GROMACS .gro file of C-alpha atoms in nm:
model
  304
    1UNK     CA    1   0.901 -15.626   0.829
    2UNK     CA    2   1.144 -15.531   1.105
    3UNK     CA    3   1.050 -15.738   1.448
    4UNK     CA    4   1.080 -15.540   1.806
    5UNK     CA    5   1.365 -15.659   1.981
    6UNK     CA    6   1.537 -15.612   2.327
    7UNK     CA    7   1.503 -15.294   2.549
    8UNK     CA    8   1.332 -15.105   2.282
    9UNK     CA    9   1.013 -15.353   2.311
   10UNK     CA   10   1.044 -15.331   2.678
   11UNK     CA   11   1.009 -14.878   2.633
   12UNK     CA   12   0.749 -14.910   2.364
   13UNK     CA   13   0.540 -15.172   2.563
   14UNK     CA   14   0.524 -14.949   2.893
   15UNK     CA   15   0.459 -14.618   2.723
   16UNK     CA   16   0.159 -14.791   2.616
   17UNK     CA   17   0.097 -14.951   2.884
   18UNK     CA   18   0.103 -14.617   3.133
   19UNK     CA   19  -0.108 -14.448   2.829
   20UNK     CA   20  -0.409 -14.672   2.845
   21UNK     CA   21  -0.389 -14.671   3.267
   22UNK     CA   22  -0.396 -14.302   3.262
   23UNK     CA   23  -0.666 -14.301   2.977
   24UNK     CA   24  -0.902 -14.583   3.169
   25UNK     CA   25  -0.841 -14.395   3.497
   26UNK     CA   26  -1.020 -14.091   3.351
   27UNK     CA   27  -1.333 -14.210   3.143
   28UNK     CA   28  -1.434 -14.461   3.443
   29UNK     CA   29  -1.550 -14.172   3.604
   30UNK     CA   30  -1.660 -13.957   3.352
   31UNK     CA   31  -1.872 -14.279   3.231
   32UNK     CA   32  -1.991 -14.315   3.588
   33UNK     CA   33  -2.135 -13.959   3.608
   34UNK     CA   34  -2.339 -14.017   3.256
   35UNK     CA   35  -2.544 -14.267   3.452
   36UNK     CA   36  -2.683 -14.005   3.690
   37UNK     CA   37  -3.045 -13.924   3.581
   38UNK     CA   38  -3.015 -13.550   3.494
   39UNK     CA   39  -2.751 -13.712   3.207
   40UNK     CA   40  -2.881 -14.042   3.154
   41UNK     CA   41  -3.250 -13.915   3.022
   42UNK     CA   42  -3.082 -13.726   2.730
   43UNK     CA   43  -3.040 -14.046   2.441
   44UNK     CA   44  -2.733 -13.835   2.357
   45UNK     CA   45  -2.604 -13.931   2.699
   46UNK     CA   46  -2.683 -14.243   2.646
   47UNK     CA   47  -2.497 -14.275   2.305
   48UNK     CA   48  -2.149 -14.164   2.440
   49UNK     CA   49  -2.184 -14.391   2.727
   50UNK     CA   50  -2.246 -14.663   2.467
   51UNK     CA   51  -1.938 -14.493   2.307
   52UNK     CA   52  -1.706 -14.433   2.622
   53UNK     CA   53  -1.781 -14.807   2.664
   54UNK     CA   54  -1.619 -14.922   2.363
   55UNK     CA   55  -1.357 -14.713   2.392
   56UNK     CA   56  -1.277 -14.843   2.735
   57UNK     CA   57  -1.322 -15.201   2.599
   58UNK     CA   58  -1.026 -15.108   2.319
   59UNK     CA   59  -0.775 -14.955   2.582
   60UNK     CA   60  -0.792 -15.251   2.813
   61UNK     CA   61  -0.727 -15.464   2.465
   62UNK     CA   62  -0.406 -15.219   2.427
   63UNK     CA   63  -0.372 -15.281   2.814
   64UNK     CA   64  -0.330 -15.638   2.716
   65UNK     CA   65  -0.134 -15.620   2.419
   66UNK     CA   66   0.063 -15.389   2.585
   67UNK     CA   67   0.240 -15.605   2.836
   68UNK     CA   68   0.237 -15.880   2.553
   69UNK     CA   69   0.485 -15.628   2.371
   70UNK     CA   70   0.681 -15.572   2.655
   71UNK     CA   71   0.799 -15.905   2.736
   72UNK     CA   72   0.785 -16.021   2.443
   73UNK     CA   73   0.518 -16.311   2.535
   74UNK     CA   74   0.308 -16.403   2.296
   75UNK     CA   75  -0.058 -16.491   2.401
   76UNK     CA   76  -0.208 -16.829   2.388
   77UNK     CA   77  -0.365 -16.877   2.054
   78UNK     CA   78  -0.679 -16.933   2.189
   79UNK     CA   79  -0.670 -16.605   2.441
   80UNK     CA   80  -0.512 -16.383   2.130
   81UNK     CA   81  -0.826 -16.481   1.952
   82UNK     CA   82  -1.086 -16.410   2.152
   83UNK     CA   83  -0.882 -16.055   2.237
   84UNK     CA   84  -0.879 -15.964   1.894
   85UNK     CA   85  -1.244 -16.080   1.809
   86UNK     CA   86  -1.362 -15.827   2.108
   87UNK     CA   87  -1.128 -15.554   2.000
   88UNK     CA   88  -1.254 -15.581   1.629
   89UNK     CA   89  -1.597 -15.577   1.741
   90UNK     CA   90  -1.552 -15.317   1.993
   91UNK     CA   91  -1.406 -15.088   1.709
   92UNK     CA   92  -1.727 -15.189   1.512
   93UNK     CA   93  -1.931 -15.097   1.735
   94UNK     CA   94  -1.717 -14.761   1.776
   95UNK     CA   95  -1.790 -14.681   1.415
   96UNK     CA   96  -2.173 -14.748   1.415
   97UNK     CA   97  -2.273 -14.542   1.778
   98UNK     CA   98  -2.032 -14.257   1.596
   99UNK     CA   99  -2.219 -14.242   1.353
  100UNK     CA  100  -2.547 -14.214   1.502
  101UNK     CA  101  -2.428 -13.949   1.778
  102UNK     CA  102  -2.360 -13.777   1.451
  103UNK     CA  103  -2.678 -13.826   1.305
  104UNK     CA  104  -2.832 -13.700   1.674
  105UNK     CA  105  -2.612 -13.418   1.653
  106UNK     CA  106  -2.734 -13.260   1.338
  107UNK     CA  107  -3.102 -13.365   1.449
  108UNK     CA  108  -3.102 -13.208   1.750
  109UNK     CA  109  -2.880 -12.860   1.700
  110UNK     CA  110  -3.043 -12.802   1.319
  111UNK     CA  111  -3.312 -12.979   1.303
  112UNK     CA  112  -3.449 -12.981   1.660
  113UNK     CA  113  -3.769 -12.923   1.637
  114UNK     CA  114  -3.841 -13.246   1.468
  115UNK     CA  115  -3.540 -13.471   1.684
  116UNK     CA  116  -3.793 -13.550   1.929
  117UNK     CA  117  -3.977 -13.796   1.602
  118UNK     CA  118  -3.679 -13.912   1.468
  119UNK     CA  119  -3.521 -14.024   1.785
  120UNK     CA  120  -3.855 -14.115   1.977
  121UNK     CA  121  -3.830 -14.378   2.254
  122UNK     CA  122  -3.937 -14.688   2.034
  123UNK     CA  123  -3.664 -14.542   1.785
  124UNK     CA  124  -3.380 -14.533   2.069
  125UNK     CA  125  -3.425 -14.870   2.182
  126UNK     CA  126  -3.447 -14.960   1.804
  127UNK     CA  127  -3.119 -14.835   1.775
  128UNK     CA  128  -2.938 -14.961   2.060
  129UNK     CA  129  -3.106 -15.287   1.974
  130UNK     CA  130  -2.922 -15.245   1.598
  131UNK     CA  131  -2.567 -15.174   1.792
  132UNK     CA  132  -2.604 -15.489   2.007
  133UNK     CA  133  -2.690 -15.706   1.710
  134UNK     CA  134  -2.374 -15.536   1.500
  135UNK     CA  135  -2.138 -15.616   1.794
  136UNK     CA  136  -2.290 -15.939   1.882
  137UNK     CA  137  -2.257 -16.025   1.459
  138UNK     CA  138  -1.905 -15.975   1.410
  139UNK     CA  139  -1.821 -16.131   1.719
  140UNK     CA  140  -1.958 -16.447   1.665
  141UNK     CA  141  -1.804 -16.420   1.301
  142UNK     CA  142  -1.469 -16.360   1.432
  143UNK     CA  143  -1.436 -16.647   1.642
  144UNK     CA  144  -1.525 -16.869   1.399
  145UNK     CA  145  -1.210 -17.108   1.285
  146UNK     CA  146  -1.160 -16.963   0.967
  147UNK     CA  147  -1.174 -16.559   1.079
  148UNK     CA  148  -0.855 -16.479   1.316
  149UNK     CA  149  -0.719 -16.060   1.423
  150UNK     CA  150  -0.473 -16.120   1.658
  151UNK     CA  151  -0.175 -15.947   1.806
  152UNK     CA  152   0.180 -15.988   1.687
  153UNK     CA  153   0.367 -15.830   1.982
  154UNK     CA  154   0.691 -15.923   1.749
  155UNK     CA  155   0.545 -15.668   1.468
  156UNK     CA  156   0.366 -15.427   1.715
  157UNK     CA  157   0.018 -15.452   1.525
  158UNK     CA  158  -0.301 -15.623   1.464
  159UNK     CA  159  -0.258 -15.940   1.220
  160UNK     CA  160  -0.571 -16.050   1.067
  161UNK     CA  161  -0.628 -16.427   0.957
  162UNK     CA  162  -0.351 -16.585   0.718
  163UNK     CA  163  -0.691 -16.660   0.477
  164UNK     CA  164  -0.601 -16.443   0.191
  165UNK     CA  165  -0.959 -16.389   0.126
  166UNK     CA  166  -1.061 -16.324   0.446
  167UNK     CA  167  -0.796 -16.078   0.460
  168UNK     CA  168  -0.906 -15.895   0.175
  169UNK     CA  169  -1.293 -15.906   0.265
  170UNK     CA  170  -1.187 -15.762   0.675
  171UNK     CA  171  -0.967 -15.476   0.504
  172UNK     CA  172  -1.251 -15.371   0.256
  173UNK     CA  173  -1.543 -15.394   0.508
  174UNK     CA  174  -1.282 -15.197   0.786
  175UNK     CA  175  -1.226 -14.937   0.441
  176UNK     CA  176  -1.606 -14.919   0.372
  177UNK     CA  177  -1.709 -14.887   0.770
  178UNK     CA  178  -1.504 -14.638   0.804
  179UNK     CA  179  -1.561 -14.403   0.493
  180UNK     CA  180  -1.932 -14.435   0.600
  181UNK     CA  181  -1.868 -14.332   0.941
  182UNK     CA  182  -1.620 -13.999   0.824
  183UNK     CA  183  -1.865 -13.927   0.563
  184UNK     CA  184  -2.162 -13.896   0.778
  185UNK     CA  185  -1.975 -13.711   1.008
  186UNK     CA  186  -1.838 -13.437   0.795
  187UNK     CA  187  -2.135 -13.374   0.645
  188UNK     CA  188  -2.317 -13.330   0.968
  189UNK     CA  189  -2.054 -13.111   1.105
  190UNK     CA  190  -2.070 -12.870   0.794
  191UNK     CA  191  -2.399 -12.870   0.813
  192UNK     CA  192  -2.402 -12.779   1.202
  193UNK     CA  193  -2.133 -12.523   1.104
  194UNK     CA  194  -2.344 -12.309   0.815
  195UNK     CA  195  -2.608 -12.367   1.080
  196UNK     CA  196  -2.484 -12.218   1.365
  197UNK     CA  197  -2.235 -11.914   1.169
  198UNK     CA  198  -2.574 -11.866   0.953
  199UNK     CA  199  -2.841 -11.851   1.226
  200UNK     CA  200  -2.688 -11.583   1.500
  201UNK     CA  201  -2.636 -11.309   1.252
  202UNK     CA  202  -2.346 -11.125   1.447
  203UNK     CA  203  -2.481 -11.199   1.797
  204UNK     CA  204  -2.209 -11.409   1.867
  205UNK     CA  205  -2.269 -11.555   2.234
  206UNK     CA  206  -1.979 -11.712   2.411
  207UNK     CA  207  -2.210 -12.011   2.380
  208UNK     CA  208  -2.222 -11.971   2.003
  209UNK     CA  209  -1.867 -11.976   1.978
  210UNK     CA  210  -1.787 -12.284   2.212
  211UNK     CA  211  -2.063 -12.446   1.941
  212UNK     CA  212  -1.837 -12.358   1.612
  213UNK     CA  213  -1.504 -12.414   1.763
  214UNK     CA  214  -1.567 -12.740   1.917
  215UNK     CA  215  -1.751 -12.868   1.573
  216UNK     CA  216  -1.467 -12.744   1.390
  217UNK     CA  217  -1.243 -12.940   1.595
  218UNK     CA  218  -1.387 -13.238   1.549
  219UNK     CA  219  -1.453 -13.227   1.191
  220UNK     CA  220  -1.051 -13.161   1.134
  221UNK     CA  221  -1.004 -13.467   1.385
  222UNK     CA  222  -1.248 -13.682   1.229
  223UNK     CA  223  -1.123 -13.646   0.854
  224UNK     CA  224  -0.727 -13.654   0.983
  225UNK     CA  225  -0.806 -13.948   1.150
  226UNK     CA  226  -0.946 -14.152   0.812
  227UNK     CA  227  -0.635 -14.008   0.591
  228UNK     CA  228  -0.378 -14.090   0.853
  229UNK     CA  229  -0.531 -14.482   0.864
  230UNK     CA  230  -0.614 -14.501   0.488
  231UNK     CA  231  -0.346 -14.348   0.341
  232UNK     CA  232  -0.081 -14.229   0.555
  233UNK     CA  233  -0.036 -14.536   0.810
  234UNK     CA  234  -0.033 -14.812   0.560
  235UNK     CA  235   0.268 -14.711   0.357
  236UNK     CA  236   0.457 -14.576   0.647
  237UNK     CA  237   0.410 -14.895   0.949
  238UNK     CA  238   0.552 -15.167   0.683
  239UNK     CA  239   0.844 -14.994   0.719
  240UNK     CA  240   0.968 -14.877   1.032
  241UNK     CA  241   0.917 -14.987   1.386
  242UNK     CA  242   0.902 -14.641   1.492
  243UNK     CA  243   0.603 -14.584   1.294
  244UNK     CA  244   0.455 -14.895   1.405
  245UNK     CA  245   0.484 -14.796   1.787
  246UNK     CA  246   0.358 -14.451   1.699
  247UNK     CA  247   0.078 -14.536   1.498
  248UNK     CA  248  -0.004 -14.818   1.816
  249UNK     CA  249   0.044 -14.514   2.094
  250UNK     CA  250  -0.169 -14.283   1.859
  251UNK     CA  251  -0.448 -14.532   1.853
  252UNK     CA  252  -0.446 -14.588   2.189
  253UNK     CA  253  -0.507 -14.234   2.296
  254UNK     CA  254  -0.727 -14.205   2.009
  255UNK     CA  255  -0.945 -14.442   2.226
  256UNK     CA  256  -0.914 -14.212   2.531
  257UNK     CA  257  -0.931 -13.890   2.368
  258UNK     CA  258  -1.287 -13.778   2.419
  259UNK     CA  259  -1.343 -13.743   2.839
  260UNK     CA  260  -1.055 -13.486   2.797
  261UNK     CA  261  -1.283 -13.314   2.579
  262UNK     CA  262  -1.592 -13.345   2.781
  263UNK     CA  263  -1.386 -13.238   3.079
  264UNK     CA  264  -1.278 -12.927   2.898
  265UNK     CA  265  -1.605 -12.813   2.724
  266UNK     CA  266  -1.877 -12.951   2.961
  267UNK     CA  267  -1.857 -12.750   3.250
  268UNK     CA  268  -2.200 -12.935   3.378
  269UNK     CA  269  -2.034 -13.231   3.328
  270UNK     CA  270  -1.692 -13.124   3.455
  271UNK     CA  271  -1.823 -12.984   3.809
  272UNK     CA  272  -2.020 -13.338   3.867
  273UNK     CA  273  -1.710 -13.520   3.755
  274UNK     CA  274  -1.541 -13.322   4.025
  275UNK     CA  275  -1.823 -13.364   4.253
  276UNK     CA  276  -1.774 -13.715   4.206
  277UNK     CA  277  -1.399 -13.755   4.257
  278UNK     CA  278  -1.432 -13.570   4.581
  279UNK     CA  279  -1.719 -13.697   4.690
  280UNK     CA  280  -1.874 -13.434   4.737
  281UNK     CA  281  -2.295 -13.299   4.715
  282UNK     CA  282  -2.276 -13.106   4.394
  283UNK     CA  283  -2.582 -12.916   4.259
  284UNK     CA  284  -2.585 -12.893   3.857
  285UNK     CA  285  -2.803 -12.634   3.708
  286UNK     CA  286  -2.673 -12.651   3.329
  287UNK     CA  287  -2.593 -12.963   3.104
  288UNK     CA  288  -2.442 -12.903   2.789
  289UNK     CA  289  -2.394 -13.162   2.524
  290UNK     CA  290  -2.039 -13.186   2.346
  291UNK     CA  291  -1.779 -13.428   2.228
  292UNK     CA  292  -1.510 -13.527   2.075
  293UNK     CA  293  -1.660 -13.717   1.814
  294UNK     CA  294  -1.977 -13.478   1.764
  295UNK     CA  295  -2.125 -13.176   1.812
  296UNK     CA  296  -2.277 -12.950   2.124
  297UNK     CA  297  -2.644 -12.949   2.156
  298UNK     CA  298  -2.824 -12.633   2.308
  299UNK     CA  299  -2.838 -12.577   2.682
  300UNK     CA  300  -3.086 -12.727   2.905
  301UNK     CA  301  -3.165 -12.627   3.250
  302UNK     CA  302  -3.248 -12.856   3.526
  303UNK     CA  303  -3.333 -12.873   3.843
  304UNK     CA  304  -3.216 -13.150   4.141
   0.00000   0.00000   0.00000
């Protein structure tokens, strides 16, 4: 496998680098504003926080690795471990609050009128309970002596343990985490989809159609994403460095992808974002549900 060498590592490890800043720069305050109470009592809320969180966790890990690649300075073994045990359980963690913002997606947009049972309060804290325990699991099993996922700022990627069978057991439970995840999600998007194209019967609100084109969107992103990492990326990065900084950079801003979307979509959530930044009173009347990962729920109005 061709190593980075010279200049080149010096480019690839700053575009990176200026790619996570930019990224972190933007969720810390859309994160911020989900902890105001007219977002934070919504468990939906809560969820993308939860997810936002890990996302931020994974850019500051490219953050890292980032200057790593660029001067070519390989992390202390002991550093490069713990790194890559929180950026593997970070990405864990990723997959299993995805999957239940899908889950509250479908719940709440199709099957409302009984989301309030299946995600009562006992439930939520059952679940974020369930998401501590997953990330707290594979941590502790990634630090142990035999488990290492480290990075090789040489090869520009993420190099699990040498153990041939603890290679093979990471790769199928990364395979089989993330086929769960992209399952669960299509279906509940195509099942939002009929819902919502099925339901208005030709009174097509501007509402309506923010609800099937940002769905849509994320169904195509959520299914390219799986066959660009399962099938595409690991025949093309063994290769070529190119495609080993590209599939790095895409992965990075795969992490900061979704306040972009919020931004875009949430006007609610926009206009307290901006309230925020400015520092200015700001008086929010609508909050909308959407992102990048899942679906829009229905409008609520509230009240300061």
């Amino acid at each position: 496998m061709e190593a980075c060498k010279g200049s080149l590592c010096c480019i690839y490890g700053i575009s990176i680098l200026i790619t996570s800043i930019v990224l972190i720069t933007v969720y810390i305050p859309v994160l911020r504003v989900m902890q105001y109470p007219q977002f934070k009592k919504y468990f939906a809320y809560r969820l993308l926080s939860l997810l936002g969180l890990c996302d931020c966790v994974m850019l500051v890990s490219h953050f890292i690795a980032s200057i790593s690649l660029a001067t070519q300075y390989t992390l202390p073994f002991a550093l490069n471990k713990i790194l890559g045990s929180i950026f593997f359980s970070a990405w864990t963690t990723l997959m299993i609050v995805s999957t239940a913002v899908f889950v509250n997606r479908l719940s709440v947009v199709v099957f409302h009128q009984y989301s309030q049972y299946i995600f009562s309060e006992t439930n939520n804290k059952l679940i974020f309970a369930s998401i501590f325990l997953a990330f707290l699991t594979t941590l502790v099993l990634l630090l142990l002596p035999e488990f290492d996922y480290m990075y090789n700022p040489h090869l520009l990627i993420w190099v699990p343990s040498t153990n041939q069978k603890v290679i093979q057991n990471l790769i199928r439970y990364k395979n089989i985490l993330m086929f769960t995840t992209v399952l669960t999600g299509a279906v509940c998007y195509a099942l939002i989809i009929v819902f919502v194209l099925t339901t208005v019967r030709g009174r097509k609100t501007k509402f309506d159609k923010a609800v099937t084109l940002q769905v849509s969107f994320n169904l195509i992103w959520t299914i390219s994403n799986y066959i660009y990492w399962s099938f595409i990326h690991p025949s093309l990065f063994q290769y070529t460095l190119t495609a080993r900084f590209v599939a790095s950079w895409f992965w990075t801003f795969s992490n900061g992808v979704n306040p972009f979307i919020y931004l875009v979509v949430n006007k609610a959530l926009r206009a307290r974002v901006i309230s925020f930044v400015r520092r200015k009173p700001e008086v929010i009347r609508t909050v909308t549900v959407f992102t990048a990962k899942t679906s829009p729920s229905k409008n609520t109005s509230l009240q300061r």
